[in-house]
XYZ file of C-alpha atoms in Angstrom:
479
model
C -2.178 -17.455 38.604
C -1.303 -21.486 38.875
C -1.355 -22.662 42.069
C 1.150 -25.426 42.965
C -0.008 -27.984 46.249
C 3.081 -30.168 46.897
C 1.157 -33.214 48.135
C 3.146 -36.475 49.791
C 2.113 -39.733 49.068
C 1.523 -42.292 51.892
C 2.520 -45.629 51.764
C 0.738 -47.118 54.410
C -1.577 -46.036 57.314
C -2.504 -48.295 60.229
C -6.071 -47.000 60.310
C -9.512 -48.357 59.564
C -10.470 -49.448 56.466
C -13.487 -49.800 54.200
C -15.101 -52.870 52.844
C -17.512 -53.479 50.326
C -19.476 -54.789 53.754
C -18.982 -52.261 55.581
C -16.583 -54.459 58.175
C -14.047 -52.384 59.549
C -12.473 -54.997 60.905
C -9.142 -54.435 58.795
C -6.408 -52.134 60.320
C -4.455 -51.297 57.284
C -6.074 -49.283 54.376
C -4.843 -50.564 51.096
C -1.484 -49.076 49.575
C -2.723 -46.779 46.644
C -1.360 -47.067 43.309
C 0.398 -43.434 42.938
C 3.114 -42.486 39.872
C 6.532 -41.540 41.801
C 5.990 -38.981 44.583
C 6.591 -35.456 43.761
C 4.754 -32.368 43.171
C 1.439 -32.385 41.037
C -0.653 -29.037 39.530
C -3.792 -28.631 40.592
C -6.557 -27.769 37.723
C -6.639 -23.646 37.445
C -10.668 -23.725 38.915
C -10.409 -19.868 37.294
C -10.351 -21.169 33.951
C -14.099 -23.418 34.890
C -17.115 -22.583 34.553
C -20.150 -24.732 35.911
C -22.391 -22.315 34.655
C -23.849 -21.789 38.044
C -23.340 -19.495 40.846
C -24.828 -19.026 44.431
C -27.269 -16.793 46.178
C -26.819 -15.762 50.061
C -29.225 -15.456 52.364
C -28.577 -12.244 54.064
C -29.910 -12.422 57.452
C -30.875 -14.586 60.575
C -33.920 -14.190 62.491
C -33.692 -10.585 64.646
C -30.669 -9.358 63.077
C -28.281 -6.805 65.088
C -27.787 -4.350 65.558
C -31.294 -2.366 64.593
C -31.017 0.192 62.456
C -28.208 -0.605 60.736
C -28.018 -4.334 58.922
C -28.280 -2.459 55.302
C -24.717 -0.784 55.712
C -23.711 -3.662 57.489
C -24.279 -5.550 54.455
C -23.132 -2.703 51.983
C -19.930 -3.484 53.200
C -19.501 -7.219 52.873
C -21.561 -7.274 49.361
C -17.623 -7.061 47.170
C -16.431 -10.136 49.442
C -19.506 -12.099 48.361
C -18.939 -11.207 44.618
C -15.559 -12.431 44.898
C -16.358 -15.550 46.554
C -19.256 -16.139 43.704
C -22.066 -15.534 44.744
C -24.591 -14.313 42.350
C -28.001 -12.876 44.235
C -28.427 -11.166 47.612
C -31.440 -12.404 49.418
C -32.772 -9.689 51.222
C -34.921 -9.469 54.340
C -38.513 -7.857 54.097
C -37.282 -4.495 53.019
C -40.715 -2.733 54.702
C -42.442 -1.648 57.693
C -43.948 -3.636 59.807
C -46.261 -3.833 62.530
C -43.365 -4.191 64.857
C -41.607 -1.282 63.944
C -38.039 -1.084 64.457
C -37.924 -4.817 65.535
C -40.213 -6.102 62.940
C -38.162 -8.928 60.879
C -40.323 -7.678 57.839
C -42.894 -10.768 58.185
C -45.845 -8.751 59.645
C -46.593 -6.257 56.935
C -48.063 -2.719 57.043
C -47.055 -0.541 54.672
C -45.846 -1.838 51.269
C -44.232 1.371 50.453
C -42.283 2.444 53.571
C -38.910 1.666 53.277
C -37.831 3.308 56.655
C -39.017 6.575 55.568
C -42.467 7.604 57.434
C -42.941 7.940 61.096
C -44.978 4.782 62.122
C -45.505 1.794 64.342
C -42.682 3.996 66.471
C -40.101 4.648 64.116
C -39.147 6.458 61.094
C -36.325 3.495 59.648
C -36.928 -0.252 59.656
C -35.379 -3.034 61.516
C -32.511 -2.656 58.878
C -32.165 0.894 58.272
C -33.707 3.560 56.057
C -34.506 4.110 52.526
C -31.266 5.855 51.674
C -29.565 3.301 53.439
C -31.533 0.422 51.394
C -30.712 1.753 47.756
C -27.419 2.318 48.738
C -27.223 -1.525 49.478
C -29.086 -2.163 46.069
C -26.536 0.339 44.307
C -23.020 -1.577 45.633
C -24.956 -5.104 45.069
C -25.977 -3.715 40.926
C -21.797 -2.635 40.630
C -20.676 -5.877 41.619
C -22.718 -7.733 39.028
C -25.120 -9.078 42.160
C -29.101 -8.925 41.730
C -31.103 -8.144 44.386
C -34.163 -10.145 45.790
C -36.988 -8.622 47.466
C -39.401 -11.012 49.840
C -42.628 -10.453 49.312
C -45.116 -11.429 52.248
C -48.421 -10.935 50.204
C -50.745 -13.348 52.487
C -51.469 -11.639 55.287
C -51.320 -7.887 56.796
C -50.854 -6.323 60.176
C -50.749 -3.173 62.154
C -53.931 -2.244 60.946
C -56.171 0.222 62.315
C -59.580 -1.535 64.154
C -63.108 -1.144 62.349
C -66.210 -2.956 62.622
C -66.082 -6.257 60.533
C -69.507 -6.536 59.056
C -68.185 -10.470 57.540
C -67.125 -11.179 60.843
C -69.856 -9.469 62.915
C -66.834 -7.948 65.254
C -64.002 -5.348 65.067
C -61.101 -6.711 63.225
C -57.654 -4.676 62.740
C -58.288 -4.536 58.604
C -58.286 -0.721 58.206
C -55.067 0.563 56.833
C -54.795 4.072 55.534
C -52.359 7.033 55.981
C -53.299 7.371 59.924
C -53.556 3.705 60.457
C -50.343 1.993 59.301
C -49.875 2.691 55.831
C -48.247 5.881 56.303
C -47.194 6.017 52.446
C -51.012 6.381 51.499
C -50.415 3.727 48.491
C -52.529 0.506 48.942
C -54.697 1.880 51.271
C -56.622 -1.649 52.816
C -60.386 -2.161 54.815
C -62.473 -5.386 55.822
C -63.423 -5.839 52.144
C -60.032 -6.734 51.008
C -59.475 -9.579 53.339
C -61.458 -12.989 53.811
C -64.239 -12.812 54.247
C -65.901 -10.041 51.846
C -69.024 -9.703 49.650
C -67.220 -11.205 46.916
C -65.474 -14.164 48.242
C -65.871 -16.616 51.560
C -63.258 -17.945 53.406
C -59.568 -18.844 52.244
C -59.268 -22.090 53.526
C -55.451 -22.456 52.174
C -55.086 -19.675 55.129
C -52.965 -21.173 58.387
C -52.111 -18.009 60.169
C -53.385 -14.334 60.084
C -56.929 -15.338 59.160
C -58.448 -11.682 59.629
C -55.905 -10.188 57.862
C -55.731 -12.990 54.963
C -55.656 -11.044 51.724
C -57.868 -11.208 49.219
C -56.131 -12.103 45.803
C -58.897 -12.393 43.750
C -59.972 -8.963 43.814
C -59.432 -6.528 41.026
C -57.988 -3.567 43.419
C -55.650 -6.105 45.300
C -54.246 -7.502 42.138
C -53.777 -4.106 40.748
C -51.762 -2.328 43.865
C -49.791 -5.771 44.069
C -48.633 -6.086 40.723
C -50.635 -5.113 37.568
C -50.809 -0.927 37.511
C -47.480 0.857 37.378
C -47.308 2.276 41.023
C -47.893 -1.651 42.165
C -45.979 -3.133 44.551
C -44.089 -5.499 41.974
C -43.602 -2.236 39.244
C -42.160 0.156 42.335
C -39.890 -2.229 43.686
C -38.166 -3.206 40.245
C -38.730 -0.073 38.739
C -38.042 2.714 41.288
C -36.184 0.673 44.179
C -34.405 -1.435 41.871
C -35.190 -5.518 42.819
C -34.462 -7.708 40.144
C -36.308 -10.366 41.354
C -38.822 -12.835 44.322
C -38.869 -14.110 47.233
C -42.121 -15.230 47.836
C -43.393 -16.215 51.845
C -45.628 -18.746 52.783
C -47.124 -19.521 49.402
C -49.385 -22.343 51.306
C -51.728 -19.627 51.833
C -52.571 -18.493 48.571
C -52.885 -20.277 44.992
C -50.510 -21.129 42.694
C -52.146 -18.481 39.953
C -50.733 -15.363 41.973
C -46.932 -16.421 41.825
C -47.556 -17.010 37.784
C -49.763 -13.926 37.211
C -47.245 -12.054 39.268
C -44.378 -13.598 37.198
C -46.380 -12.932 34.078
C -46.507 -9.351 34.380
C -43.130 -8.585 35.718
C -40.843 -11.366 35.693
C -37.421 -11.720 37.364
C -36.186 -14.486 39.087
C -38.066 -16.210 42.255
C -38.221 -18.774 44.392
C -41.752 -19.813 46.787
C -41.008 -20.643 50.209
C -43.634 -23.927 49.907
C -42.445 -25.674 52.857
C -43.297 -29.425 51.790
C -40.461 -32.201 51.903
C -42.586 -33.538 49.179
C -40.747 -33.850 45.910
C -43.760 -34.539 43.988
C -45.358 -31.601 45.391
C -42.618 -29.045 45.192
C -42.494 -30.792 41.325
C -46.446 -29.763 40.864
C -45.871 -26.767 42.161
C -43.064 -25.222 39.942
C -45.181 -26.549 36.592
C -48.164 -24.307 37.978
C -46.075 -21.499 38.568
C -43.057 -21.632 36.704
C -41.249 -20.517 39.873
C -37.957 -21.615 41.335
C -38.978 -23.137 44.895
C -36.536 -24.190 48.310
C -36.028 -27.539 47.953
C -37.478 -29.337 50.920
C -37.014 -32.314 49.905
C -33.524 -32.253 49.922
C -32.899 -30.488 53.043
C -35.188 -32.531 54.597
C -32.945 -35.753 53.456
C -29.863 -34.053 54.580
C -31.365 -33.643 58.024
C -32.442 -37.520 58.397
C -29.449 -38.514 56.566
C -27.148 -36.550 58.700
C -28.784 -36.187 62.058
C -32.405 -37.989 62.760
C -31.480 -41.460 61.441
C -27.601 -41.217 60.948
C -27.771 -42.816 57.571
C -26.938 -42.174 54.359
C -28.646 -44.296 52.449
C -31.172 -41.590 52.524
C -29.062 -39.757 50.332
C -30.286 -42.344 47.559
C -34.087 -41.314 47.723
C -35.906 -39.358 45.528
C -35.561 -35.548 45.506
C -36.246 -32.230 43.584
C -32.901 -31.599 42.217
C -33.547 -35.047 40.407
C -36.238 -33.855 38.483
C -35.832 -30.227 38.494
C -32.542 -29.214 38.586
C -32.751 -25.843 37.152
C -35.944 -25.002 39.274
C -34.570 -26.458 42.551
C -33.090 -23.583 44.922
C -31.094 -26.140 47.468
C -30.212 -25.068 51.725
C -28.876 -26.053 54.637
C -30.121 -23.409 56.695
C -32.380 -20.535 56.527
C -33.704 -17.755 59.010
C -36.652 -20.356 59.940
C -35.194 -23.481 60.508
C -31.701 -21.968 62.893
C -34.911 -20.241 65.255
C -37.138 -23.301 65.221
C -37.449 -25.566 68.450
C -38.310 -28.711 66.372
C -34.733 -30.626 66.034
C -36.099 -32.012 62.903
C -36.400 -28.064 61.188
C -32.577 -27.728 61.309
C -29.414 -29.475 60.417
C -26.964 -29.604 63.951
C -23.567 -27.555 63.522
C -21.364 -30.191 63.322
C -23.312 -31.669 60.365
C -23.572 -28.219 58.548
C -20.102 -28.413 56.431
C -21.082 -32.005 54.930
C -24.378 -30.694 54.227
C -23.024 -27.272 52.264
C -20.662 -30.050 50.468
C -23.311 -31.952 49.375
C -25.463 -29.205 47.992
C -22.551 -27.391 46.482
C -21.351 -30.665 44.457
C -24.934 -31.810 43.559
C -27.607 -29.965 40.931
C -29.355 -27.423 42.124
C -28.876 -23.664 43.077
C -27.375 -23.232 46.701
C -28.211 -20.908 48.912
C -25.724 -20.091 51.704
C -27.061 -18.878 55.064
C -25.856 -15.777 56.136
C -25.153 -16.842 60.010
C -22.973 -19.771 58.407
C -21.044 -17.880 56.100
C -20.269 -15.904 58.762
C -19.403 -17.982 61.048
C -15.240 -17.944 61.473
C -15.154 -21.241 61.673
C -17.187 -22.284 58.146
C -16.023 -19.010 56.137
C -12.928 -20.257 54.737
C -14.474 -24.330 53.864
C -17.532 -22.767 52.428
C -15.783 -20.388 50.453
C -13.689 -23.609 48.478
C -17.337 -25.310 48.276
C -18.429 -22.080 46.343
C -15.028 -22.336 44.004
C -15.414 -25.854 43.922
C -19.303 -25.921 42.777
C -18.779 -22.434 40.725
C -16.035 -25.001 38.304
C -16.537 -28.427 38.206
C -20.032 -29.124 39.869
C -21.088 -29.739 36.448
C -22.366 -33.022 34.559
C -24.667 -36.011 35.133
C -24.685 -37.884 38.160
C -24.088 -41.089 39.498
C -23.652 -42.232 42.773
C -21.112 -44.675 43.011
C -21.296 -46.064 46.631
C -23.498 -45.585 49.149
C -24.500 -47.516 52.457
C -25.170 -46.195 56.319
C -21.853 -44.034 56.569
C -20.269 -43.799 53.106
C -21.295 -41.780 49.732
C -19.641 -41.312 46.923
C -21.111 -39.200 44.347
C -19.507 -38.344 40.260
C -20.689 -35.463 38.586
C -19.889 -36.910 34.526
C -18.351 -33.463 33.929
C -18.067 -32.071 29.771
C -15.742 -32.616 27.427
C -14.159 -29.201 28.563
C -14.154 -29.808 32.052
C -13.269 -32.607 34.182
C -16.157 -32.642 36.834
C -15.615 -34.396 40.545
C -16.222 -37.033 42.529
C -17.302 -35.969 46.158
C -16.726 -38.925 49.363
C -19.058 -38.299 52.352
C -18.159 -40.246 55.212
C -19.731 -39.927 58.311
C -18.202 -42.949 60.391
C -15.448 -42.315 63.530
C -12.235 -43.084 60.635
C -10.632 -42.182 57.319
C -12.059 -44.216 55.006
C -11.337 -45.785 51.119
C -13.001 -46.645 48.358
C -12.406 -47.943 44.858
C -14.814 -47.020 42.035
C -14.640 -46.000 38.380
C -13.984 -42.570 37.304
C -14.105 -40.889 34.078
C -10.518 -39.845 34.233
C -7.765 -42.433 33.559
C -3.958 -41.971 33.991
C -4.169 -39.322 36.192
C -3.309 -37.824 39.375
C -6.390 -36.684 41.784
C -5.992 -34.461 44.462
C -8.836 -33.629 47.036
C -9.670 -29.817 46.153
C -11.550 -29.344 49.774
C -8.433 -29.445 50.589
C -9.303 -32.321 53.677
C -6.744 -34.657 52.435
C -3.253 -34.624 51.058
C -4.103 -38.059 50.047
C -3.062 -38.541 45.997
C -4.025 -41.701 44.467
C -3.633 -42.497 40.843
C -6.831 -43.472 37.773
C -5.263 -46.197 36.221
C -6.160 -46.383 32.103
C -9.862 -48.228 33.199
C -10.569 -45.673 35.328
C -10.400 -47.402 38.114
C -9.201 -45.110 41.669
C -9.312 -45.833 45.206
C -10.328 -42.678 46.890
C -10.261 -41.355 50.407
C -12.535 -39.441 52.820
C -11.638 -38.365 56.592
C -14.104 -39.609 59.239
C -17.050 -37.234 60.075
C -15.871 -35.331 56.916
C -15.697 -35.454 52.877
C -13.696 -35.320 50.185
C -13.994 -33.702 46.813
C -11.792 -35.048 44.063
C -10.825 -34.222 40.281
C -7.905 -34.669 37.880
C -4.781 -32.595 37.972
C -2.569 -30.853 34.991
C -0.342 -33.440 33.994
C 3.174 -32.490 34.365
C 5.261 -31.559 31.260
């Protein structure tokens, strides 16, 4: 149904203006060129598609209550689908050494989804296997893919055994009575670095003694090659549709490529590196998507560290590989990290979401942000904008320390958008060249009630609130 909003045109404001030299000495914003005051009809965004939706990261670090998480997520699946989500990234679904307290990144039994009594519990932190299967089924019923978090750099929780290659005891024995109750993919010291066929894996930065040797046929067979391998069991038996590869700095790119060549599916790699050249090289070596840490850090620098939006005019992965860049503003690691340069402050989160949800790339929404009542409606509106109008080539129309204006040029059938970010304390306006002519514009983010008019040459005077943003596009012509 087409929705109508009433926009009142304002003739003058006694607030600070934006000038080309960023001099805020003026006290009056320029009067906009607008049609006669009255009713304007927003576009029906349900009639437009950008060809891209968003992924939901469905957890945060140390989720509570323990044992109920799969059921909690099941209750949210339908509403997430309605909001425009098309994939769910689940936490590591199998038993870790920490048992009922484990977030899964200390993997012990790759086939225990909450059905074997070991490490002090039967269920995982997130619930039982049956509850997980119900969640996956419900996601599929709502046309959502389910992404498995895959941790194959290291293992944890095995039994102690003498390791001749280290000349000491190591916790590298995994069998039915030592951290691998399923009996599938049993391991011992020969399957970890170093061993009789491999020296140390220099790429591993932690869990060195339990760092899997992916060069071995035995390990490859159990991880992705044979019919009951981890990859094929997760896909064919459990119903997972794709993969999030944890800590790929710890093993070679060919491992991810081999996995994908064998089983396919959507994938995204956690290559924690802010250099877009490094991320680009990994994409080309593996064929996998990667989390766009280059954009994450540019947002952190622009909004927090240096408070300078010109950092958004730097090189980022989405510029060269938009179809492979999985953008984000937060995840379970950044939010628990004590390093202030590894997270975006709460007061800037919505601006960061406005950026990734209007720019190219595949955005990821962080559970804790979406479920924050102060953020949810605004993020939902941005998802709607992303899924409908965020299409076409990008062009930065203006950028300085506290203003950033970017245009998505749209297509012949889609008008695209212009995002205006303003990190100063006051409302600003700036005249730019749009692709729209003889058209009233409105802010689809609902942060501004200003309704400027794009003249026959496309020139238009746009507005953004202080410490905020606006997302502009055209309206339906009045009959």
